mmCIF file of C-alpha atoms in Angstrom:
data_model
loop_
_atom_site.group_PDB
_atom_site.id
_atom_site.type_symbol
_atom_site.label_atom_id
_atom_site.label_comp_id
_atom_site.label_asym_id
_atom_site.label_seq_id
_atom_site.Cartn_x
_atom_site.Cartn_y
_atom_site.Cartn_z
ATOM 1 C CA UNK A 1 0.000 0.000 0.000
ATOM 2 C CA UNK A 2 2.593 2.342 0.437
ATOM 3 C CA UNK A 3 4.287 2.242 -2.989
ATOM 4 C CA UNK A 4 0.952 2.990 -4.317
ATOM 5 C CA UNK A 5 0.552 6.003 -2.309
ATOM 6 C CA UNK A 6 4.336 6.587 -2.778
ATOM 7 C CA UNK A 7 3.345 6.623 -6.502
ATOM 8 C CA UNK A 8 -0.048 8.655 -6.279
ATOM 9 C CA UNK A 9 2.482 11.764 -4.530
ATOM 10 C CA UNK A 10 4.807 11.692 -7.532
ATOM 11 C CA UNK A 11 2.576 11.973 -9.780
ATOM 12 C CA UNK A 12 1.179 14.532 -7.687
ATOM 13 C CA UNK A 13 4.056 16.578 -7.747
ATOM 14 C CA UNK A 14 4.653 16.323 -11.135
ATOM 15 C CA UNK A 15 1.363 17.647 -12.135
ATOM 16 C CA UNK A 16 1.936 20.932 -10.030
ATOM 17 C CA UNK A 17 4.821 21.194 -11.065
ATOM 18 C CA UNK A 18 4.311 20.780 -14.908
ATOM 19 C CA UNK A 19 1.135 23.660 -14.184
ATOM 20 C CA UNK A 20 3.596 26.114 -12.233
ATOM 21 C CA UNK A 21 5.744 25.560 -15.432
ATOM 22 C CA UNK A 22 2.799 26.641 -17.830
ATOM 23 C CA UNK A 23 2.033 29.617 -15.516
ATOM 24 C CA UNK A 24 5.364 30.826 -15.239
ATOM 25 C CA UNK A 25 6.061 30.485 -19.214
ATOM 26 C CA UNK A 26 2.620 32.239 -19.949
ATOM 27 C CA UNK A 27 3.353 35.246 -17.866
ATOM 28 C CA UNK A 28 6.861 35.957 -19.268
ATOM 29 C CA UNK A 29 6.091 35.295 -23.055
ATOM 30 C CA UNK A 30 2.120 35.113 -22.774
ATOM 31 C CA UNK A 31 1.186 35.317 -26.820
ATOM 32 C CA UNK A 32 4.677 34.022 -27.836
ATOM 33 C CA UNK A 33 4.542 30.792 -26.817
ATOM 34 C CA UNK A 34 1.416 28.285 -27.074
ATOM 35 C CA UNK A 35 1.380 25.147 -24.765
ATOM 36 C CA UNK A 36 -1.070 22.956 -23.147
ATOM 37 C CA UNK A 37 -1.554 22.770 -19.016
ATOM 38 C CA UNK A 38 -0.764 19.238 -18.645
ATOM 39 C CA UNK A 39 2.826 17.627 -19.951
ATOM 40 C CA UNK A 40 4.658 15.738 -18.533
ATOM 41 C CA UNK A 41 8.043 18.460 -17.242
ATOM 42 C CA UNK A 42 10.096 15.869 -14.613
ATOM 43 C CA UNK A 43 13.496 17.996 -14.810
ATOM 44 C CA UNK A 44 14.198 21.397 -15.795
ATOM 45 C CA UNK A 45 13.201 22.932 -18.542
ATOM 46 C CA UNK A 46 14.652 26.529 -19.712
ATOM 47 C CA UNK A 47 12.887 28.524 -22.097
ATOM 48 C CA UNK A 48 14.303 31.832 -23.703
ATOM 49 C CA UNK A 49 12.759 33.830 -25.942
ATOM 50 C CA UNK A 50 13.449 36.738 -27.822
ATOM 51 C CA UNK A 51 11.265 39.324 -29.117
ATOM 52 C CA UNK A 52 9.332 38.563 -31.995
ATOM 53 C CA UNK A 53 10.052 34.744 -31.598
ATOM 54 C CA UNK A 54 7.242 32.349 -31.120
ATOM 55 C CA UNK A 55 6.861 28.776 -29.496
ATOM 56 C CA UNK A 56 4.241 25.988 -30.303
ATOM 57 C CA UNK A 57 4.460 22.948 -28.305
ATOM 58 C CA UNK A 58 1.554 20.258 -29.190
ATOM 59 C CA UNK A 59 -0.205 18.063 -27.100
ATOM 60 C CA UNK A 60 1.615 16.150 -23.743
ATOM 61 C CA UNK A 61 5.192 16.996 -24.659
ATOM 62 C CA UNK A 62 7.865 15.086 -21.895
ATOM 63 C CA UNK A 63 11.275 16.449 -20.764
ATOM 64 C CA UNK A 64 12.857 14.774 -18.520
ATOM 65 C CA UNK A 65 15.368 17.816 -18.299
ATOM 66 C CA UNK A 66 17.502 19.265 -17.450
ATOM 67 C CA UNK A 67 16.829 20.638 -21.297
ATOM 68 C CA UNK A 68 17.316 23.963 -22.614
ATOM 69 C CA UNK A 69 15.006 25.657 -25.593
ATOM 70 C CA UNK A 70 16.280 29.352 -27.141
ATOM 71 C CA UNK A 71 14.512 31.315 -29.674
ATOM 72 C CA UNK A 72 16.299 34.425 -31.457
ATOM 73 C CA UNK A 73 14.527 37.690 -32.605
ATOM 74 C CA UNK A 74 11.731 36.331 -34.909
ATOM 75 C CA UNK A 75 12.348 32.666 -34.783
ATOM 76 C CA UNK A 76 9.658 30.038 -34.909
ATOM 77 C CA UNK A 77 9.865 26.694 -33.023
ATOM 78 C CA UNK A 78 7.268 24.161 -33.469
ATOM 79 C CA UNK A 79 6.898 21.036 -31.624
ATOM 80 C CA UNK A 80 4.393 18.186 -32.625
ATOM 81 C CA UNK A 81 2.099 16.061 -30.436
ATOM 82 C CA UNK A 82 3.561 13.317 -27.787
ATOM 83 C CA UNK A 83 7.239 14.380 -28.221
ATOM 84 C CA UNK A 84 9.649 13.741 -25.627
ATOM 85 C CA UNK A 85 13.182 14.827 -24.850
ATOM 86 C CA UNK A 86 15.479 12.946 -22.887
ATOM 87 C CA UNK A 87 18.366 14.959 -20.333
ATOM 88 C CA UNK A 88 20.367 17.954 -22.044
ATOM 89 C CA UNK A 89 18.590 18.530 -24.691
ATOM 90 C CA UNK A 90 19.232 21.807 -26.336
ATOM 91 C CA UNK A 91 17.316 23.843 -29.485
ATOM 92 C CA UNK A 92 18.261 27.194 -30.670
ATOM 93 C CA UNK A 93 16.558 28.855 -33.362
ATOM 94 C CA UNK A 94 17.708 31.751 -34.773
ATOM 95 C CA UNK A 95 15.494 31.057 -38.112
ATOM 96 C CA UNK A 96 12.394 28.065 -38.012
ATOM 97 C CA UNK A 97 12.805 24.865 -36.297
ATOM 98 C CA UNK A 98 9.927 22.083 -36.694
ATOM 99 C CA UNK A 99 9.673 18.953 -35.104
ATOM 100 C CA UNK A 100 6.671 16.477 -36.198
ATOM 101 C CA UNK A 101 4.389 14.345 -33.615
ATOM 102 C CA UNK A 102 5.307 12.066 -31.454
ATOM 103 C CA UNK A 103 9.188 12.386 -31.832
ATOM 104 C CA UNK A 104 11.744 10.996 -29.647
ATOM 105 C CA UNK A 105 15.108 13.154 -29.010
ATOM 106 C CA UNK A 106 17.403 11.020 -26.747
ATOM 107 C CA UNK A 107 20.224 12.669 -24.247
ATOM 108 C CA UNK A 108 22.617 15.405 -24.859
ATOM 109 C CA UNK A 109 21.325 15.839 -28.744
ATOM 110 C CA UNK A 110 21.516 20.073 -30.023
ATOM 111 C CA UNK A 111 19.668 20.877 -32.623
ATOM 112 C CA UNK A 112 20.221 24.380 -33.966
ATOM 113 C CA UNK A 113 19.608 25.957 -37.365
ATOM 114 C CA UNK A 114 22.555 28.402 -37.372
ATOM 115 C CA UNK A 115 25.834 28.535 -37.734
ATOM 116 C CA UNK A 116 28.463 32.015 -37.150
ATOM 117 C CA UNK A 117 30.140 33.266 -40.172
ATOM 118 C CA UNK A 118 33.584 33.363 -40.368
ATOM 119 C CA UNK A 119 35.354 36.117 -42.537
ATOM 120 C CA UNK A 120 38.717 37.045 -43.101
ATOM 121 C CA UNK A 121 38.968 38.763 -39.405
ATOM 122 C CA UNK A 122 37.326 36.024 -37.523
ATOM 123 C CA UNK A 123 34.529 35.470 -36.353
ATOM 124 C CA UNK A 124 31.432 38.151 -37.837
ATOM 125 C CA UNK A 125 28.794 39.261 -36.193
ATOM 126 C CA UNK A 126 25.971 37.943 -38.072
ATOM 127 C CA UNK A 127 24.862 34.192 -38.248
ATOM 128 C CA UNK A 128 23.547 31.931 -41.077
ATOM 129 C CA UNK A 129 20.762 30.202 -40.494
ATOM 130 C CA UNK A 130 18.369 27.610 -42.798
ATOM 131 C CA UNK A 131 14.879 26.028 -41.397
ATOM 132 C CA UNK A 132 15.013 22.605 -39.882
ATOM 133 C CA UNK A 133 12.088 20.051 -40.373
ATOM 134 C CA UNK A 134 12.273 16.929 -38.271
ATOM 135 C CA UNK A 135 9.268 14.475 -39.443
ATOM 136 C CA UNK A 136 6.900 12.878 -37.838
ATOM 137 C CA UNK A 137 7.843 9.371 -35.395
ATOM 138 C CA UNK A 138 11.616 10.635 -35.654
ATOM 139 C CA UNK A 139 13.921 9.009 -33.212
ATOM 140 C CA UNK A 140 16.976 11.152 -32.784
ATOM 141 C CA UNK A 141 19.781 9.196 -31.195
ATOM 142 C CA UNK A 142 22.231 10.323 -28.313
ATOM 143 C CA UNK A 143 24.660 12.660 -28.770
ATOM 144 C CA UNK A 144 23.917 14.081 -32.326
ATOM 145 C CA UNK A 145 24.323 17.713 -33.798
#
């Protein structure tokens, strides 16, 4: 009986936790980001945005965090339905990122659709960037770029 209760708290905690999540993103970005109340957030989960930039998550997206999501000045992330992402994830979008439904992104992969440009004195300050479009039932392995 009391691994059954045990299990009742943690899910518990994880609900209030994944709704103190949604509250807290709403009132920083409100319009710029669209979520749904219930997911399933067990670590953390940092969200940056920058002006202009907007976030769609779909429909029970897992993280079991620590993971780490970054959108420039007018980039555009969407993620599908039933996607999860294992510990250290990372996206940055300077551009569009899209990731289908019910996607799988294992530990430690970065997905980012820019690169710096490199000129003749180093390093500029300007970035190239091109869309990314991850399909639908994707399974990204650990450790990829």
């Amino acid at each position: 009986m009391k691994k059954g209760l045990y299990v009742l708290i943690k899910k518990f905690v994880l609900l209030i936790k994944t709704i103190v999540f949604f509250f807290t993103v709403k009132m920083k970005y409100g319009r710029q980001i669209h979520l749904y109340l219930i997911n399933s957030i067990k670590g953390k989960l940092q969200v940056h945005l920058l002006p202009n930039s907007f976030v769609d998550i779909g429909d029970f997206f897992m993280v079991e965090g620590p993971c780490y999501i970054k959108c420039l000045e007018k980039a555009i992330l969407n993620v599908g339905d039933k996607c999860f992402l294992n510990h250290n994830c990372s996206i940055t979008c300077a551009e569009r990122v899209d990731i289908g439904n019910e996607c799988a992104i294992a530990n430690n992969v970065v997905i980012i659709d820019h690169d710096h440009l490199v000129g003749n004195n180093g390093v500029e300050n300007r970035l190239e960037s091109s869309p990314i479009r991850i399909g639908n039932k994707v399974w990204i392995g650990a450790n990829a770029v």
